[in-house]
Amino acid sequence: LRIPDLDLCQGDTAVLPLQGTFVTDSVVWSFGGSGKVGVHYFDQPGAYQVSATMYVASEPKPPVYAWVYVHENPTATVTARSNEICAGDTVKLTGVGGVTASWYVGPALVAEGRTTVVSPQQTTTYTCIVRTAFGCLDTTQFTLTVKPTATLQLAGPATVCAGDSIELVATGTEGYQWTSVPTDATMQVQGGRVIARPTQTTRYTC
């Protein structure tokens, strides 16, 4: 008789088939229970030696031994430079906790590997399943928020006399950056508002 060694993950139930030629069905396992198949739940990771003893006419035969290796489950996390992007941007997602990872959007598999580069057009939740070398796994989710595209409206005069002051006002976004060509030293910027006194035709860019 013999018992094959067994690798399993924490939380799995060990199922140990006793193999060989039986004289009787009377078998007792070291962890309790009887029969040709031993079933036991190990609640902690570790290496456990188990044995099975066959009885013939109430007399025990020499026991047979095997090892059960209970491997710890990983803890899955996802890292990224940000959980918010603008439409059209790309971001690299990394699954941490295992030697490999699978990526899903809903039920659809979208990538394999510890890293994947994505460019969603709308807010999307990715499910990441990480696996260890022994096949133990854990699952986590990561939501990537796609911020709405910025809109910009510009109000102000397009034609002025040399030396007159102008006021340009930009609205529709949260942040502004102004430039002028040629450089207008009189340009004063106050957020989305610029005041200047150009002396020549000038292009102001917001």
mmCIF file with all atom_site columns, C-alpha atoms in Angstrom:
data_model
loop_
_atom_site.group_PDB
_atom_site.id
_atom_site.type_symbol
_atom_site.label_atom_id
_atom_site.label_alt_id
_atom_site.label_comp_id
_atom_site.label_asym_id
_atom_site.label_entity_id
_atom_site.label_seq_id
_atom_site.pdbx_PDB_ins_code
_atom_site.Cartn_x
_atom_site.Cartn_y
_atom_site.Cartn_z
_atom_site.occupancy
_atom_site.B_iso_or_equiv
_atom_site.pdbx_formal_charge
_atom_site.auth_seq_id
_atom_site.auth_comp_id
_atom_site.auth_asym_id
_atom_site.auth_atom_id
_atom_site.pdbx_PDB_model_num
ATOM 1   C CA . LEU A 1 1   ? 0.000   0.000  0.000   1.00 0.00 ? 1   LEU A CA 1
ATOM 2   C CA . ARG A 1 2   ? 1.018   3.590  -0.455  1.00 0.00 ? 2   ARG A CA 1
ATOM 3   C CA . ILE A 1 3   ? -0.330  7.125  -0.137  1.00 0.00 ? 3   ILE A CA 1
ATOM 4   C CA . PRO A 1 4   ? 0.758   9.711  -2.722  1.00 0.00 ? 4   PRO A CA 1
ATOM 5   C CA . ASP A 1 5   ? 2.187   12.941 -1.296  1.00 0.00 ? 5   ASP A CA 1
ATOM 6   C CA . LEU A 1 6   ? -0.158  15.871 -1.749  1.00 0.00 ? 6   LEU A CA 1
ATOM 7   C CA . ASP A 1 7   ? 0.233   19.618 -2.336  1.00 0.00 ? 7   ASP A CA 1
ATOM 8   C CA . LEU A 1 8   ? -2.767  21.812 -1.632  1.00 0.00 ? 8   LEU A CA 1
ATOM 9   C CA . CYS A 1 9   ? -3.656  25.389 -0.740  1.00 0.00 ? 9   CYS A CA 1
ATOM 10  C CA . GLN A 1 10  ? -4.802  26.729 2.576   1.00 0.00 ? 10  GLN A CA 1
ATOM 11  C CA . GLY A 1 11  ? -8.564  26.292 2.782   1.00 0.00 ? 11  GLY A CA 1
ATOM 12  C CA . ASP A 1 12  ? -8.611  23.192 0.575   1.00 0.00 ? 12  ASP A CA 1
ATOM 13  C CA . THR A 1 13  ? -9.605  19.793 1.913   1.00 0.00 ? 13  THR A CA 1
ATOM 14  C CA . ALA A 1 14  ? -7.051  17.005 1.616   1.00 0.00 ? 14  ALA A CA 1
ATOM 15  C CA . VAL A 1 15  ? -8.368  13.915 -0.200  1.00 0.00 ? 15  VAL A CA 1
ATOM 16  C CA . LEU A 1 16  ? -5.892  11.029 0.153   1.00 0.00 ? 16  LEU A CA 1
ATOM 17  C CA . PRO A 1 17  ? -6.571  7.830  -1.797  1.00 0.00 ? 17  PRO A CA 1
ATOM 18  C CA . LEU A 1 18  ? -4.878  4.759  -0.371  1.00 0.00 ? 18  LEU A CA 1
ATOM 19  C CA . GLN A 1 19  ? -3.464  2.823  -3.310  1.00 0.00 ? 19  GLN A CA 1
ATOM 20  C CA . GLY A 1 20  ? -2.481  -0.809 -3.618  1.00 0.00 ? 20  GLY A CA 1
ATOM 21  C CA . THR A 1 21  ? -3.892  -4.294 -2.992  1.00 0.00 ? 21  THR A CA 1
ATOM 22  C CA . PHE A 1 22  ? -6.343  -4.559 -0.120  1.00 0.00 ? 22  PHE A CA 1
ATOM 23  C CA . VAL A 1 23  ? -6.923  -7.629 2.009   1.00 0.00 ? 23  VAL A CA 1
ATOM 24  C CA . THR A 1 24  ? -9.658  -5.837 3.925   1.00 0.00 ? 24  THR A CA 1
ATOM 25  C CA . ASP A 1 25  ? -11.496 -2.533 3.812   1.00 0.00 ? 25  ASP A CA 1
ATOM 26  C CA . SER A 1 26  ? -10.614 -1.804 7.429   1.00 0.00 ? 26  SER A CA 1
ATOM 27  C CA . VAL A 1 27  ? -8.242  1.183  7.317   1.00 0.00 ? 27  VAL A CA 1
ATOM 28  C CA . VAL A 1 28  ? -7.630  3.751  10.061  1.00 0.00 ? 28  VAL A CA 1
ATOM 29  C CA . TRP A 1 29  ? -6.004  7.134  9.382   1.00 0.00 ? 29  TRP A CA 1
ATOM 30  C CA . SER A 1 30  ? -3.744  9.004  11.776  1.00 0.00 ? 30  SER A CA 1
ATOM 31  C CA . PHE A 1 31  ? -5.948  12.115 11.696  1.00 0.00 ? 31  PHE A CA 1
ATOM 32  C CA . GLY A 1 32  ? -9.104  10.100 12.374  1.00 0.00 ? 32  GLY A CA 1
ATOM 33  C CA . GLY A 1 33  ? -11.544 8.493  10.031  1.00 0.00 ? 33  GLY A CA 1
ATOM 34  C CA . SER A 1 34  ? -11.433 5.215  8.192   1.00 0.00 ? 34  SER A CA 1
ATOM 35  C CA . GLY A 1 35  ? -11.795 3.768  4.712   1.00 0.00 ? 35  GLY A CA 1
ATOM 36  C CA . LYS A 1 36  ? -9.746  3.564  1.552   1.00 0.00 ? 36  LYS A CA 1
ATOM 37  C CA . VAL A 1 37  ? -9.859  7.352  1.091   1.00 0.00 ? 37  VAL A CA 1
ATOM 38  C CA . GLY A 1 38  ? -8.745  9.688  3.880   1.00 0.00 ? 38  GLY A CA 1
ATOM 39  C CA . VAL A 1 39  ? -10.366 13.142 4.026   1.00 0.00 ? 39  VAL A CA 1
ATOM 40  C CA . HIS A 1 40  ? -9.086  15.871 6.314   1.00 0.00 ? 40  HIS A CA 1
ATOM 41  C CA . TYR A 1 41  ? -9.062  19.654 6.567   1.00 0.00 ? 41  TYR A CA 1
ATOM 42  C CA . PHE A 1 42  ? -5.797  21.312 7.603   1.00 0.00 ? 42  PHE A CA 1
ATOM 43  C CA . ASP A 1 43  ? -6.561  24.853 8.761   1.00 0.00 ? 43  ASP A CA 1
ATOM 44  C CA . GLN A 1 44  ? -2.958  26.116 8.844   1.00 0.00 ? 44  GLN A CA 1
ATOM 45  C CA . PRO A 1 45  ? -0.127  26.100 6.277   1.00 0.00 ? 45  PRO A CA 1
ATOM 46  C CA . GLY A 1 46  ? 2.628   23.598 6.936   1.00 0.00 ? 46  GLY A CA 1
ATOM 47  C CA . ALA A 1 47  ? 3.982   20.120 6.208   1.00 0.00 ? 47  ALA A CA 1
ATOM 48  C CA . TYR A 1 48  ? 1.981   17.310 7.778   1.00 0.00 ? 48  TYR A CA 1
ATOM 49  C CA . GLN A 1 49  ? 2.939   13.646 7.848   1.00 0.00 ? 49  GLN A CA 1
ATOM 50  C CA . VAL A 1 50  ? -0.071  11.355 7.710   1.00 0.00 ? 50  VAL A CA 1
ATOM 51  C CA . SER A 1 51  ? -0.344  7.602  7.953   1.00 0.00 ? 51  SER A CA 1
ATOM 52  C CA . ALA A 1 52  ? -2.850  4.851  7.224   1.00 0.00 ? 52  ALA A CA 1
ATOM 53  C CA . THR A 1 53  ? -2.973  1.487  8.945   1.00 0.00 ? 53  THR A CA 1
ATOM 54  C CA . MET A 1 54  ? -4.764  -1.527 7.490   1.00 0.00 ? 54  MET A CA 1
ATOM 55  C CA . TYR A 1 55  ? -6.231  -4.085 9.859   1.00 0.00 ? 55  TYR A CA 1
ATOM 56  C CA . VAL A 1 56  ? -6.576  -7.774 8.986   1.00 0.00 ? 56  VAL A CA 1
ATOM 57  C CA . ALA A 1 57  ? -8.460  -9.943 11.468  1.00 0.00 ? 57  ALA A CA 1
ATOM 58  C CA . SER A 1 58  ? -8.169  -7.096 13.970  1.00 0.00 ? 58  SER A CA 1
ATOM 59  C CA . GLU A 1 59  ? -4.394  -7.150 13.633  1.00 0.00 ? 59  GLU A CA 1
ATOM 60  C CA . PRO A 1 60  ? -2.690  -3.942 12.391  1.00 0.00 ? 60  PRO A CA 1
ATOM 61  C CA . LYS A 1 61  ? -0.313  -4.155 9.451   1.00 0.00 ? 61  LYS A CA 1
ATOM 62  C CA . PRO A 1 62  ? 2.708   -1.820 9.195   1.00 0.00 ? 62  PRO A CA 1
ATOM 63  C CA . PRO A 1 63  ? 1.423   1.713  8.490   1.00 0.00 ? 63  PRO A CA 1
ATOM 64  C CA . VAL A 1 64  ? 2.179   3.620  5.305   1.00 0.00 ? 64  VAL A CA 1
ATOM 65  C CA . TYR A 1 65  ? 3.113   7.308  5.352   1.00 0.00 ? 65  TYR A CA 1
ATOM 66  C CA . ALA A 1 66  ? 2.837   10.383 3.164   1.00 0.00 ? 66  ALA A CA 1
ATOM 67  C CA . TRP A 1 67  ? 3.354   14.134 3.400   1.00 0.00 ? 67  TRP A CA 1
ATOM 68  C CA . VAL A 1 68  ? 0.651   16.727 2.940   1.00 0.00 ? 68  VAL A CA 1
ATOM 69  C CA . TYR A 1 69  ? 2.030   20.171 2.086   1.00 0.00 ? 69  TYR A CA 1
ATOM 70  C CA . VAL A 1 70  ? -0.436  22.981 2.797   1.00 0.00 ? 70  VAL A CA 1
ATOM 71  C CA . HIS A 1 71  ? 0.716   26.163 1.039   1.00 0.00 ? 71  HIS A CA 1
ATOM 72  C CA . GLU A 1 72  ? -0.222  29.644 2.189   1.00 0.00 ? 72  GLU A CA 1
ATOM 73  C CA . ASN A 1 73  ? -2.594  31.620 -0.007  1.00 0.00 ? 73  ASN A CA 1
ATOM 74  C CA . PRO A 1 74  ? -1.347  34.910 -1.481  1.00 0.00 ? 74  PRO A CA 1
ATOM 75  C CA . THR A 1 75  ? -2.803  38.337 -0.770  1.00 0.00 ? 75  THR A CA 1
ATOM 76  C CA . ALA A 1 76  ? -3.664  40.057 -4.037  1.00 0.00 ? 76  ALA A CA 1
ATOM 77  C CA . THR A 1 77  ? -3.192  43.796 -4.501  1.00 0.00 ? 77  THR A CA 1
ATOM 78  C CA . VAL A 1 78  ? -3.027  46.011 -7.579  1.00 0.00 ? 78  VAL A CA 1
ATOM 79  C CA . THR A 1 79  ? -0.613  48.916 -7.899  1.00 0.00 ? 79  THR A CA 1
ATOM 80  C CA . ALA A 1 80  ? -0.756  51.744 -10.438 1.00 0.00 ? 80  ALA A CA 1
ATOM 81  C CA . ARG A 1 81  ? 0.602   55.269 -10.653 1.00 0.00 ? 81  ARG A CA 1
ATOM 82  C CA . SER A 1 82  ? -2.936  56.547 -10.179 1.00 0.00 ? 82  SER A CA 1
ATOM 83  C CA . ASN A 1 83  ? -6.501  55.309 -10.040 1.00 0.00 ? 83  ASN A CA 1
ATOM 84  C CA . GLU A 1 84  ? -7.613  58.290 -12.143 1.00 0.00 ? 84  GLU A CA 1
ATOM 85  C CA . ILE A 1 85  ? -6.664  59.044 -15.741 1.00 0.00 ? 85  ILE A CA 1
ATOM 86  C CA . CYS A 1 86  ? -7.857  61.265 -18.558 1.00 0.00 ? 86  CYS A CA 1
ATOM 87  C CA . ALA A 1 87  ? -9.542  59.778 -21.607 1.00 0.00 ? 87  ALA A CA 1
ATOM 88  C CA . GLY A 1 88  ? -6.891  58.537 -24.038 1.00 0.00 ? 88  GLY A CA 1
ATOM 89  C CA . ASP A 1 89  ? -4.199  58.078 -21.377 1.00 0.00 ? 89  ASP A CA 1
ATOM 90  C CA . THR A 1 90  ? -2.616  54.706 -20.634 1.00 0.00 ? 90  THR A CA 1
ATOM 91  C CA . VAL A 1 91  ? -1.668  53.266 -17.266 1.00 0.00 ? 91  VAL A CA 1
ATOM 92  C CA . LYS A 1 92  ? 0.230   50.155 -16.197 1.00 0.00 ? 92  LYS A CA 1
ATOM 93  C CA . LEU A 1 93  ? -1.468  47.884 -13.673 1.00 0.00 ? 93  LEU A CA 1
ATOM 94  C CA . THR A 1 94  ? 0.652   45.464 -11.632 1.00 0.00 ? 94  THR A CA 1
ATOM 95  C CA . GLY A 1 95  ? -0.763  42.477 -9.786  1.00 0.00 ? 95  GLY A CA 1
ATOM 96  C CA . VAL A 1 96  ? 1.177   41.869 -6.564  1.00 0.00 ? 96  VAL A CA 1
ATOM 97  C CA . GLY A 1 97  ? 1.145   38.744 -4.419  1.00 0.00 ? 97  GLY A CA 1
ATOM 98  C CA . GLY A 1 98  ? 1.834   35.916 -6.848  1.00 0.00 ? 98  GLY A CA 1
ATOM 99  C CA . VAL A 1 99  ? 4.155   34.861 -9.644  1.00 0.00 ? 99  VAL A CA 1
ATOM 100 C CA . THR A 1 100 ? 1.515   35.430 -12.314 1.00 0.00 ? 100 THR A CA 1
ATOM 101 C CA . ALA A 1 101 ? -1.836  37.146 -12.699 1.00 0.00 ? 101 ALA A CA 1
ATOM 102 C CA . SER A 1 102 ? -4.947  37.095 -14.861 1.00 0.00 ? 102 SER A CA 1
ATOM 103 C CA . TRP A 1 103 ? -7.003  40.208 -15.595 1.00 0.00 ? 103 TRP A CA 1
ATOM 104 C CA . TYR A 1 104 ? -10.735 40.293 -16.215 1.00 0.00 ? 104 TYR A CA 1
ATOM 105 C CA . VAL A 1 105 ? -13.310 42.933 -17.039 1.00 0.00 ? 105 VAL A CA 1
ATOM 106 C CA . GLY A 1 106 ? -16.568 41.356 -16.002 1.00 0.00 ? 106 GLY A CA 1
ATOM 107 C CA . PRO A 1 107 ? -16.441 37.729 -17.185 1.00 0.00 ? 107 PRO A CA 1
ATOM 108 C CA . ALA A 1 108 ? -14.032 38.491 -20.047 1.00 0.00 ? 108 ALA A CA 1
ATOM 109 C CA . LEU A 1 109 ? -10.324 37.667 -19.753 1.00 0.00 ? 109 LEU A CA 1
ATOM 110 C CA . VAL A 1 110 ? -8.430  40.721 -21.055 1.00 0.00 ? 110 VAL A CA 1
ATOM 111 C CA . ALA A 1 111 ? -4.780  39.978 -20.180 1.00 0.00 ? 111 ALA A CA 1
ATOM 112 C CA . GLU A 1 112 ? -2.373  37.457 -18.672 1.00 0.00 ? 112 GLU A CA 1
ATOM 113 C CA . GLY A 1 113 ? 0.768   38.334 -16.724 1.00 0.00 ? 113 GLY A CA 1
ATOM 114 C CA . ARG A 1 114 ? 1.692   40.298 -13.620 1.00 0.00 ? 114 ARG A CA 1
ATOM 115 C CA . THR A 1 115 ? 1.500   43.599 -15.521 1.00 0.00 ? 115 THR A CA 1
ATOM 116 C CA . THR A 1 116 ? -0.865  44.927 -18.145 1.00 0.00 ? 116 THR A CA 1
ATOM 117 C CA . VAL A 1 117 ? -1.138  48.318 -19.849 1.00 0.00 ? 117 VAL A CA 1
ATOM 118 C CA . VAL A 1 118 ? -4.691  49.602 -20.257 1.00 0.00 ? 118 VAL A CA 1
ATOM 119 C CA . SER A 1 119 ? -6.337  52.631 -21.828 1.00 0.00 ? 119 SER A CA 1
ATOM 120 C CA . PRO A 1 120 ? -10.056 52.506 -21.033 1.00 0.00 ? 120 PRO A CA 1
ATOM 121 C CA . GLN A 1 121 ? -12.404 55.088 -22.491 1.00 0.00 ? 121 GLN A CA 1
ATOM 122 C CA . GLN A 1 122 ? -14.683 54.980 -19.475 1.00 0.00 ? 122 GLN A CA 1
ATOM 123 C CA . THR A 1 123 ? -14.431 54.137 -15.798 1.00 0.00 ? 123 THR A CA 1
ATOM 124 C CA . THR A 1 124 ? -13.640 50.418 -15.615 1.00 0.00 ? 124 THR A CA 1
ATOM 125 C CA . THR A 1 125 ? -13.266 47.861 -12.818 1.00 0.00 ? 125 THR A CA 1
ATOM 126 C CA . TYR A 1 126 ? -10.562 45.233 -13.338 1.00 0.00 ? 126 TYR A CA 1
ATOM 127 C CA . THR A 1 127 ? -10.553 41.908 -11.488 1.00 0.00 ? 127 THR A CA 1
ATOM 128 C CA . CYS A 1 128 ? -7.046  40.599 -10.807 1.00 0.00 ? 128 CYS A CA 1
ATOM 129 C CA . ILE A 1 129 ? -6.425  36.950 -9.855  1.00 0.00 ? 129 ILE A CA 1
ATOM 130 C CA . VAL A 1 130 ? -2.873  36.286 -8.637  1.00 0.00 ? 130 VAL A CA 1
ATOM 131 C CA . ARG A 1 131 ? -1.396  32.796 -8.373  1.00 0.00 ? 131 ARG A CA 1
ATOM 132 C CA . THR A 1 132 ? 1.610   31.391 -6.527  1.00 0.00 ? 132 THR A CA 1
ATOM 133 C CA . ALA A 1 133 ? 3.986   28.783 -7.907  1.00 0.00 ? 133 ALA A CA 1
ATOM 134 C CA . PHE A 1 134 ? 1.845   26.119 -6.214  1.00 0.00 ? 134 PHE A CA 1
ATOM 135 C CA . GLY A 1 135 ? -1.370  27.393 -7.828  1.00 0.00 ? 135 GLY A CA 1
ATOM 136 C CA . CYS A 1 136 ? -2.795  29.042 -4.726  1.00 0.00 ? 136 CYS A CA 1
ATOM 137 C CA . LEU A 1 137 ? -4.727  32.170 -5.631  1.00 0.00 ? 137 LEU A CA 1
ATOM 138 C CA . ASP A 1 138 ? -6.413  35.309 -4.384  1.00 0.00 ? 138 ASP A CA 1
ATOM 139 C CA . THR A 1 139 ? -8.644  37.861 -6.090  1.00 0.00 ? 139 THR A CA 1
ATOM 140 C CA . THR A 1 140 ? -8.930  41.618 -5.835  1.00 0.00 ? 140 THR A CA 1
ATOM 141 C CA . GLN A 1 141 ? -10.560 44.417 -7.824  1.00 0.00 ? 141 GLN A CA 1
ATOM 142 C CA . PHE A 1 142 ? -9.217  47.768 -8.995  1.00 0.00 ? 142 PHE A CA 1
ATOM 143 C CA . THR A 1 143 ? -11.388 50.567 -10.353 1.00 0.00 ? 143 THR A CA 1
ATOM 144 C CA . LEU A 1 144 ? -9.753  52.957 -12.819 1.00 0.00 ? 144 LEU A CA 1
ATOM 145 C CA . THR A 1 145 ? -11.694 56.207 -13.060 1.00 0.00 ? 145 THR A CA 1
ATOM 146 C CA . VAL A 1 146 ? -11.635 57.990 -16.420 1.00 0.00 ? 146 VAL A CA 1
ATOM 147 C CA . LYS A 1 147 ? -12.126 61.705 -15.843 1.00 0.00 ? 147 LYS A CA 1
ATOM 148 C CA . PRO A 1 148 ? -14.258 63.629 -18.360 1.00 0.00 ? 148 PRO A CA 1
ATOM 149 C CA . THR A 1 149 ? -12.471 65.416 -21.175 1.00 0.00 ? 149 THR A CA 1
ATOM 150 C CA . ALA A 1 150 ? -11.770 69.068 -20.427 1.00 0.00 ? 150 ALA A CA 1
ATOM 151 C CA . THR A 1 151 ? -13.789 71.661 -22.334 1.00 0.00 ? 151 THR A CA 1
ATOM 152 C CA . LEU A 1 152 ? -12.701 75.252 -22.875 1.00 0.00 ? 152 LEU A CA 1
ATOM 153 C CA . GLN A 1 153 ? -14.544 78.392 -23.879 1.00 0.00 ? 153 GLN A CA 1
ATOM 154 C CA . LEU A 1 154 ? -12.681 81.628 -24.471 1.00 0.00 ? 154 LEU A CA 1
ATOM 155 C CA . ALA A 1 155 ? -14.236 85.085 -24.310 1.00 0.00 ? 155 ALA A CA 1
ATOM 156 C CA . GLY A 1 156 ? -12.490 88.299 -25.261 1.00 0.00 ? 156 GLY A CA 1
ATOM 157 C CA . PRO A 1 157 ? -11.772 90.726 -28.125 1.00 0.00 ? 157 PRO A CA 1
ATOM 158 C CA . ALA A 1 158 ? -10.012 89.467 -31.216 1.00 0.00 ? 158 ALA A CA 1
ATOM 159 C CA . THR A 1 159 ? -9.088  92.930 -32.463 1.00 0.00 ? 159 THR A CA 1
ATOM 160 C CA . VAL A 1 160 ? -7.814  95.916 -30.469 1.00 0.00 ? 160 VAL A CA 1
ATOM 161 C CA . CYS A 1 161 ? -5.793  99.040 -31.111 1.00 0.00 ? 161 CYS A CA 1
ATOM 162 C CA . ALA A 1 162 ? -2.118  99.038 -30.215 1.00 0.00 ? 162 ALA A CA 1
ATOM 163 C CA . GLY A 1 163 ? -1.678  99.874 -26.551 1.00 0.00 ? 163 GLY A CA 1
ATOM 164 C CA . ASP A 1 164 ? -5.288  99.187 -25.574 1.00 0.00 ? 164 ASP A CA 1
ATOM 165 C CA . SER A 1 165 ? -5.882  96.717 -22.769 1.00 0.00 ? 165 SER A CA 1
ATOM 166 C CA . ILE A 1 166 ? -7.538  93.395 -23.407 1.00 0.00 ? 166 ILE A CA 1
ATOM 167 C CA . GLU A 1 167 ? -9.144  90.883 -21.099 1.00 0.00 ? 167 GLU A CA 1
ATOM 168 C CA . LEU A 1 168 ? -9.442  87.237 -22.077 1.00 0.00 ? 168 LEU A CA 1
ATOM 169 C CA . VAL A 1 169 ? -11.484 84.852 -19.946 1.00 0.00 ? 169 VAL A CA 1
ATOM 170 C CA . ALA A 1 170 ? -11.323 81.059 -20.188 1.00 0.00 ? 170 ALA A CA 1
ATOM 171 C CA . THR A 1 171 ? -14.024 78.924 -18.593 1.00 0.00 ? 171 THR A CA 1
ATOM 172 C CA . GLY A 1 172 ? -14.861 75.227 -18.450 1.00 0.00 ? 172 GLY A CA 1
ATOM 173 C CA . THR A 1 173 ? -11.878 73.620 -16.749 1.00 0.00 ? 173 THR A CA 1
ATOM 174 C CA . GLU A 1 174 ? -10.273 73.547 -13.303 1.00 0.00 ? 174 GLU A CA 1
ATOM 175 C CA . GLY A 1 175 ? -6.739  74.650 -14.187 1.00 0.00 ? 175 GLY A CA 1
ATOM 176 C CA . TYR A 1 176 ? -5.237  77.024 -16.756 1.00 0.00 ? 176 TYR A CA 1
ATOM 177 C CA . GLN A 1 177 ? -1.870  77.808 -18.287 1.00 0.00 ? 177 GLN A CA 1
ATOM 178 C CA . TRP A 1 178 ? -1.344  80.800 -20.570 1.00 0.00 ? 178 TRP A CA 1
ATOM 179 C CA . THR A 1 179 ? 1.376   81.561 -23.112 1.00 0.00 ? 179 THR A CA 1
ATOM 180 C CA . SER A 1 180 ? 1.815   84.290 -25.724 1.00 0.00 ? 180 SER A CA 1
ATOM 181 C CA . VAL A 1 181 ? 3.719   84.521 -29.028 1.00 0.00 ? 181 VAL A CA 1
ATOM 182 C CA . PRO A 1 182 ? 5.590   86.779 -29.249 1.00 0.00 ? 182 PRO A CA 1
ATOM 183 C CA . THR A 1 183 ? 6.066   86.983 -25.492 1.00 0.00 ? 183 THR A CA 1
ATOM 184 C CA . ASP A 1 184 ? 3.905   89.747 -24.052 1.00 0.00 ? 184 ASP A CA 1
ATOM 185 C CA . ALA A 1 185 ? 5.604   91.168 -20.965 1.00 0.00 ? 185 ALA A CA 1
ATOM 186 C CA . THR A 1 186 ? 2.426   93.030 -20.012 1.00 0.00 ? 186 THR A CA 1
ATOM 187 C CA . MET A 1 187 ? 0.391   89.810 -19.654 1.00 0.00 ? 187 MET A CA 1
ATOM 188 C CA . GLN A 1 188 ? -0.991  89.290 -16.168 1.00 0.00 ? 188 GLN A CA 1
ATOM 189 C CA . VAL A 1 189 ? -2.585  85.915 -15.421 1.00 0.00 ? 189 VAL A CA 1
ATOM 190 C CA . GLN A 1 190 ? -5.192  85.321 -12.752 1.00 0.00 ? 190 GLN A CA 1
ATOM 191 C CA . GLY A 1 191 ? -6.328  81.715 -13.171 1.00 0.00 ? 191 GLY A CA 1
ATOM 192 C CA . GLY A 1 192 ? -8.605  81.601 -16.178 1.00 0.00 ? 192 GLY A CA 1
ATOM 193 C CA . ARG A 1 193 ? -8.347  85.370 -16.720 1.00 0.00 ? 193 ARG A CA 1
ATOM 194 C CA . VAL A 1 194 ? -5.576  87.227 -18.497 1.00 0.00 ? 194 VAL A CA 1
ATOM 195 C CA . ILE A 1 195 ? -5.163  91.002 -18.816 1.00 0.00 ? 195 ILE A CA 1
ATOM 196 C CA . ALA A 1 196 ? -2.646  92.460 -21.260 1.00 0.00 ? 196 ALA A CA 1
ATOM 197 C CA . ARG A 1 197 ? -1.780  95.583 -23.259 1.00 0.00 ? 197 ARG A CA 1
ATOM 198 C CA . PRO A 1 198 ? -0.307  94.219 -26.498 1.00 0.00 ? 198 PRO A CA 1
ATOM 199 C CA . THR A 1 199 ? 1.718   96.471 -28.791 1.00 0.00 ? 199 THR A CA 1
ATOM 200 C CA . GLN A 1 200 ? 1.595   94.116 -31.772 1.00 0.00 ? 200 GLN A CA 1
ATOM 201 C CA . THR A 1 201 ? -0.467  91.252 -33.114 1.00 0.00 ? 201 THR A CA 1
ATOM 202 C CA . THR A 1 202 ? -0.070  88.477 -30.548 1.00 0.00 ? 202 THR A CA 1
ATOM 203 C CA . ARG A 1 203 ? -1.347  84.896 -30.226 1.00 0.00 ? 203 ARG A CA 1
ATOM 204 C CA . TYR A 1 204 ? -2.515  84.064 -26.704 1.00 0.00 ? 204 TYR A CA 1
ATOM 205 C CA . THR A 1 205 ? -2.824  80.369 -25.942 1.00 0.00 ? 205 THR A CA 1
ATOM 206 C CA . CYS A 1 206 ? -4.661  78.875 -23.001 1.00 0.00 ? 206 CYS A CA 1
#
